Tab-separated table of C-alpha atoms in Angstrom:
chain	number	residue	atom	x	y	z
E	1	ILE	CA	10.699	-33.065	-50.570
E	2	ASP	CA	14.134	-33.474	-52.151
E	3	LEU	CA	13.804	-34.448	-55.804
E	4	ASP	CA	17.431	-34.701	-56.843
E	5	VAL	CA	16.038	-36.360	-59.969
E	6	VAL	CA	12.352	-35.723	-60.693
E	7	PRO	CA	10.611	-39.105	-61.046
E	8	TYR	CA	7.671	-39.543	-63.353
E	9	THR	CA	5.944	-42.379	-65.163
E	10	ASP	CA	2.375	-43.548	-65.711
E	11	TYR	CA	2.771	-45.960	-62.840
E	12	SER	CA	1.088	-49.290	-62.280
E	13	TYR	CA	0.275	-50.578	-58.811
E	14	LYS	CA	1.692	-53.963	-59.776
E	15	ARG	CA	5.153	-52.462	-60.220
E	16	VAL	CA	4.718	-50.248	-57.158
E	17	ASP	CA	3.912	-53.324	-55.078
E	18	ARG	CA	6.868	-55.233	-56.517
E	19	ALA	CA	9.255	-52.385	-55.706
E	20	LEU	CA	8.021	-52.288	-52.115
E	21	ARG	CA	8.192	-56.057	-51.680
E	22	ASP	CA	11.702	-56.186	-53.121
E	23	ALA	CA	12.913	-53.404	-50.834
E	24	MET	CA	11.348	-55.020	-47.764
E	25	GLY	CA	12.987	-58.295	-48.740
E	26	GLY	CA	16.439	-56.762	-49.001
E	27	ILE	CA	16.449	-56.712	-52.797
E	28	THR	CA	17.258	-53.517	-54.680
E	29	PRO	CA	14.239	-52.665	-56.859
E	30	SER	CA	14.833	-52.240	-60.566
E	31	LYS	CA	15.269	-48.687	-61.808
E	32	LYS	CA	11.901	-48.751	-63.567
E	33	ASP	CA	10.068	-50.199	-60.570
E	34	LYS	CA	11.683	-47.559	-58.372
E	35	ILE	CA	10.331	-44.767	-60.584
E	36	HIS	CA	6.861	-46.328	-60.482
E	37	TYR	CA	7.015	-46.396	-56.674
E	38	GLN	CA	8.344	-42.837	-56.367
E	39	THR	CA	5.722	-41.435	-58.724
E	40	ALA	CA	2.911	-43.213	-56.893
E	41	MET	CA	4.213	-42.015	-53.534
E	42	LEU	CA	4.357	-38.385	-54.701
E	43	VAL	CA	0.820	-38.592	-56.070
E	44	GLU	CA	-0.537	-40.054	-52.832
E	45	LEU	CA	1.326	-37.468	-50.760
E	46	ALA	CA	-0.103	-34.727	-52.979
E	47	ARG	CA	-3.563	-36.157	-52.371
E	48	LEU	CA	-3.066	-35.838	-48.615
E	49	PHE	CA	-1.565	-32.353	-48.935
E	50	LYS	CA	-4.584	-31.165	-50.880
E	51	GLU	CA	-7.014	-32.792	-48.447
E	52	TYR	CA	-5.423	-31.010	-45.480
E	53	ASN	CA	-4.752	-27.804	-47.437
E	54	TRP	CA	-1.012	-28.174	-46.950
E	55	VAL	CA	1.669	-26.889	-49.308
E	56	GLN	CA	4.063	-29.302	-51.003
E	57	GLN	CA	7.591	-28.123	-51.722
E	58	TYR	CA	9.940	-29.714	-54.251
E	59	HIS	CA	13.688	-29.057	-54.036
E	60	ILE	CA	15.251	-29.924	-57.380
E	61	SER	CA	18.696	-30.237	-59.006
E	62	ALA	CA	20.977	-31.161	-56.114
E	63	LEU	CA	23.762	-33.676	-56.748
E	64	ARG	CA	24.667	-35.197	-53.404
E	65	ASP	CA	27.889	-36.427	-51.772
E	66	CYS	CA	30.217	-35.927	-54.737
E	67	ASN	CA	33.496	-36.262	-52.816
E	68	SER	CA	33.978	-39.927	-51.935
E	69	GLU	CA	36.771	-39.189	-49.457
E	70	LEU	CA	34.623	-36.759	-47.475
E	71	LEU	CA	31.728	-39.198	-47.623
E	72	ALA	CA	33.861	-42.047	-46.275
E	73	LYS	CA	35.414	-39.925	-43.539
E	74	TYR	CA	32.481	-37.825	-42.348
E	75	GLY	CA	29.387	-39.388	-43.851
E	76	SER	CA	26.612	-37.867	-45.930
E	77	LYS	CA	25.971	-34.095	-46.037
E	78	SER	CA	29.617	-33.315	-45.299
E	79	GLY	CA	30.078	-30.444	-47.739
E	80	SER	CA	30.308	-31.979	-51.194
E	81	ASP	CA	26.799	-31.444	-52.551
E	82	VAL	CA	26.758	-29.506	-55.838
E	83	MET	CA	24.371	-28.258	-58.515
E	84	ASP	CA	22.996	-30.847	-60.899
E	85	ASP	CA	22.227	-30.136	-64.542
E	86	SER	CA	19.662	-32.873	-65.092
E	87	HIS	CA	16.898	-32.183	-67.592
E	88	MET	CA	13.793	-32.063	-65.429
E	89	ALA	CA	11.189	-30.105	-67.421
E	90	ARG	CA	9.411	-33.116	-68.946
E	91	PRO	CA	9.223	-35.278	-65.803
E	92	LEU	CA	8.233	-32.281	-63.657
E	93	VAL	CA	5.447	-31.328	-66.058
E	94	GLY	CA	4.368	-34.970	-66.204
E	95	LEU	CA	4.263	-35.255	-62.414
E	96	LEU	CA	2.285	-32.046	-61.888
E	97	ASP	CA	-0.097	-32.872	-64.723
E	98	LEU	CA	-0.674	-36.352	-63.297
E	99	GLN	CA	-1.589	-34.793	-59.955
E	100	LEU	CA	-3.881	-32.395	-61.813
E	101	ARG	CA	-5.590	-35.260	-63.655
E	102	GLU	CA	-5.989	-37.124	-60.371
E	103	ASP	CA	-7.560	-33.956	-58.890
E	104	CYS	CA	-4.918	-33.866	-56.177
E	105	LEU	CA	-2.587	-31.025	-57.203
E	106	PRO	CA	-2.108	-28.942	-54.038
E	107	LYS	CA	-0.434	-25.585	-53.635
E	108	THR	CA	3.160	-26.231	-54.623
E	109	ILE	CA	6.500	-24.435	-54.328
E	110	LEU	CA	9.260	-25.379	-56.769
E	111	TYR	CA	12.903	-24.686	-55.908
E	112	THR	CA	15.950	-25.323	-58.044
E	113	MET	CA	19.563	-25.253	-56.935
E	114	ASN	CA	20.742	-24.550	-60.482
E	115	PRO	CA	19.986	-21.034	-61.806
E	116	GLN	CA	20.077	-22.326	-65.377
E	117	ASP	CA	16.675	-23.842	-64.545
E	118	ASN	CA	15.122	-20.517	-63.521
E	119	GLU	CA	13.230	-19.904	-66.750
E	120	VAL	CA	12.116	-23.529	-66.936
E	121	ILE	CA	10.741	-23.502	-63.390
E	122	ALA	CA	9.076	-20.118	-63.905
E	123	SER	CA	7.332	-21.314	-67.063
E	124	VAL	CA	6.286	-24.648	-65.532
E	125	ALA	CA	4.801	-22.840	-62.528
E	126	GLY	CA	2.836	-20.612	-64.886
E	127	ALA	CA	1.336	-23.584	-66.711
E	128	PHE	CA	-0.430	-24.967	-63.624
E	129	GLN	CA	-2.001	-21.901	-62.032
E	130	GLY	CA	-5.653	-21.735	-61.095
E	131	GLY	CA	-8.020	-21.725	-58.151
E	132	THR	CA	-5.651	-20.008	-55.723
E	133	LYS	CA	-3.594	-16.853	-56.177
E	134	GLY	CA	-0.076	-17.962	-57.052
E	135	LYS	CA	-0.988	-21.619	-56.541
E	136	ILE	CA	2.269	-22.911	-58.028
E	137	GLN	CA	5.172	-20.817	-56.774
E	138	PHE	CA	8.704	-20.476	-58.072
E	139	GLY	CA	10.444	-20.686	-54.702
E	140	THR	CA	13.113	-18.184	-53.728
E	141	ALA	CA	16.680	-18.775	-54.928
E	142	TRP	CA	18.067	-21.662	-52.898
E	143	TRP	CA	21.427	-22.896	-51.595
E	144	PHE	CA	24.137	-21.662	-53.984
E	145	GLY	CA	21.618	-19.143	-55.302
E	146	ASP	CA	21.020	-17.785	-51.802
E	147	THR	CA	23.114	-14.672	-52.549
E	148	ARG	CA	22.558	-11.122	-53.740
E	149	SER	CA	23.177	-12.024	-57.382
E	150	GLY	CA	21.064	-15.164	-57.011
E	151	PHE	CA	18.114	-13.275	-55.547
E	152	GLU	CA	18.351	-10.499	-58.137
E	153	ARG	CA	18.558	-12.960	-61.016
E	154	GLN	CA	15.562	-14.919	-59.792
E	155	LEU	CA	13.415	-11.870	-59.061
E	156	GLN	CA	14.056	-10.750	-62.627
E	157	LYS	CA	12.905	-14.114	-63.981
E	158	ILE	CA	9.774	-14.145	-61.818
E	159	ALA	CA	8.874	-10.616	-62.905
E	160	SER	CA	9.475	-11.541	-66.549
E	161	ALA	CA	7.531	-14.806	-66.595
E	162	SER	CA	4.773	-14.359	-64.028
E	163	VAL	CA	3.275	-11.925	-61.509
E	164	LEU	CA	5.931	-10.755	-59.062
E	165	SER	CA	3.339	-9.323	-56.681
E	166	SER	CA	2.058	-12.884	-56.024
E	167	HIS	CA	5.480	-14.136	-54.901
E	168	ILE	CA	5.571	-15.438	-51.302
E	169	GLY	CA	9.142	-14.360	-50.579
E	170	ILE	CA	11.957	-16.172	-48.827
E	171	VAL	CA	11.767	-19.232	-46.600
E	172	THR	CA	13.601	-19.874	-43.342
E	173	ASP	CA	16.118	-22.693	-43.018
E	174	SER	CA	14.992	-23.834	-39.590
E	175	ARG	CA	18.120	-25.950	-39.090
E	176	SER	CA	20.140	-22.816	-38.347
E	177	ILE	CA	19.138	-19.884	-36.149
E	178	THR	CA	21.456	-17.653	-38.178
E	179	SER	CA	19.301	-18.238	-41.245
E	180	TYR	CA	16.678	-15.830	-39.936
E	181	SER	CA	18.873	-12.927	-41.035
E	182	ARG	CA	18.179	-13.965	-44.618
E	183	HIS	CA	14.730	-12.413	-44.375
E	184	GLU	CA	16.214	-8.951	-43.856
E	185	TYR	CA	18.838	-9.605	-46.530
E	186	PHE	CA	16.189	-10.673	-49.042
E	187	ARG	CA	13.934	-7.714	-48.232
E	188	ARG	CA	16.734	-5.223	-48.815
E	189	ILE	CA	17.591	-6.838	-52.151
E	190	LEU	CA	13.915	-6.933	-53.147
E	191	CYS	CA	13.434	-3.236	-52.379
E	192	ASN	CA	16.662	-2.295	-54.137
E	193	THR	CA	15.688	-4.311	-57.220
E	194	ILE	CA	12.211	-2.811	-57.479
E	195	GLY	CA	13.573	0.662	-56.692
E	196	THR	CA	16.084	0.338	-59.522
E	197	TRP	CA	13.286	-0.560	-61.935
E	198	VAL	CA	11.373	2.527	-60.818
E	199	GLU	CA	14.401	4.814	-61.177
E	200	GLU	CA	15.056	3.463	-64.667
E	201	GLY	CA	11.460	4.065	-65.703
E	202	GLU	CA	10.619	0.376	-65.999
E	203	PHE	CA	7.983	0.396	-63.274
E	204	ALA	CA	5.393	2.857	-62.025
E	205	ASN	CA	6.550	5.367	-59.415
E	206	ASP	CA	3.392	4.811	-57.381
E	207	TRP	CA	4.143	4.690	-53.651
E	208	GLU	CA	0.927	2.933	-52.624
E	209	LEU	CA	1.314	0.302	-55.333
E	210	LEU	CA	4.968	-0.288	-54.475
E	211	LYS	CA	4.152	-0.491	-50.767
E	212	SER	CA	1.454	-3.073	-51.457
E	213	ILE	CA	3.775	-5.212	-53.596
E	214	VAL	CA	6.654	-5.178	-51.105
E	215	GLU	CA	4.428	-5.836	-48.094
E	216	GLY	CA	2.810	-8.686	-50.001
E	217	ILE	CA	6.075	-10.379	-50.948
E	218	CYS	CA	7.612	-9.855	-47.512
E	219	PHE	CA	4.638	-10.949	-45.410
E	220	ASN	CA	1.034	-10.855	-46.597
E	221	ASN	CA	1.307	-13.296	-49.504
E	222	ALA	CA	2.891	-16.001	-47.344
E	223	LYS	CA	0.346	-15.360	-44.584
E	224	ASN	CA	-2.502	-15.940	-47.014
E	225	TYR	CA	-0.820	-18.757	-48.944
E	226	PHE	CA	-0.151	-20.830	-45.827
E	227	ASN	CA	-3.467	-19.845	-44.200
E	228	ILE	CA	-1.729	-18.396	-41.151
E	229	ASP	CA	-4.244	-16.868	-38.763
E	230	ILE	CA	-2.655	-13.686	-37.410
E	231	ASP	CA	-4.762	-10.826	-36.088
């Protein structure tokens, strides 16, 4: 789910209904009614995700279609999306806590396009753990962060703020077959990062422990997190 701006309010069904009726009638809902509708929709989706034991994923801090000339000539998603610097900690915490209070907070992966949000996302994920190992995940560096420096920076933040061994690793961008190579790229960077920590005396030089951590991040954690049945 793309959350370019994270919506959150203590919504009322009256305003949710009004937003829907306005939109269906060709009227642009008010900004406040729109937030009520978006919050309610995310809560109800979370309820379904939890019921079916699905994982919800939030992609945050993308500012879309910034170049009006490209937009007019080629349409949306034509190469002018950029990082956003919106302040999303309070609405994100509010949204997750509302789902928690409604007993519908499912396993969740949080991604941010902007690396300045890394520590915020890592700390927010840590505040809502419980019931499942690594229930709220800080998703792998995304989009502009999908680079060596981006991966290294994010792995450092995860290791500093949470339990790196619970991380579920990189995702696949299924829109492009070439994206599958990112798994190998990420694994090499992961091993190099952990190996550097070991060489510098910052982590135990225990082969079995290291093997377990790397195998977990590269495969086993995702297998268990998504309940994938593989013999």
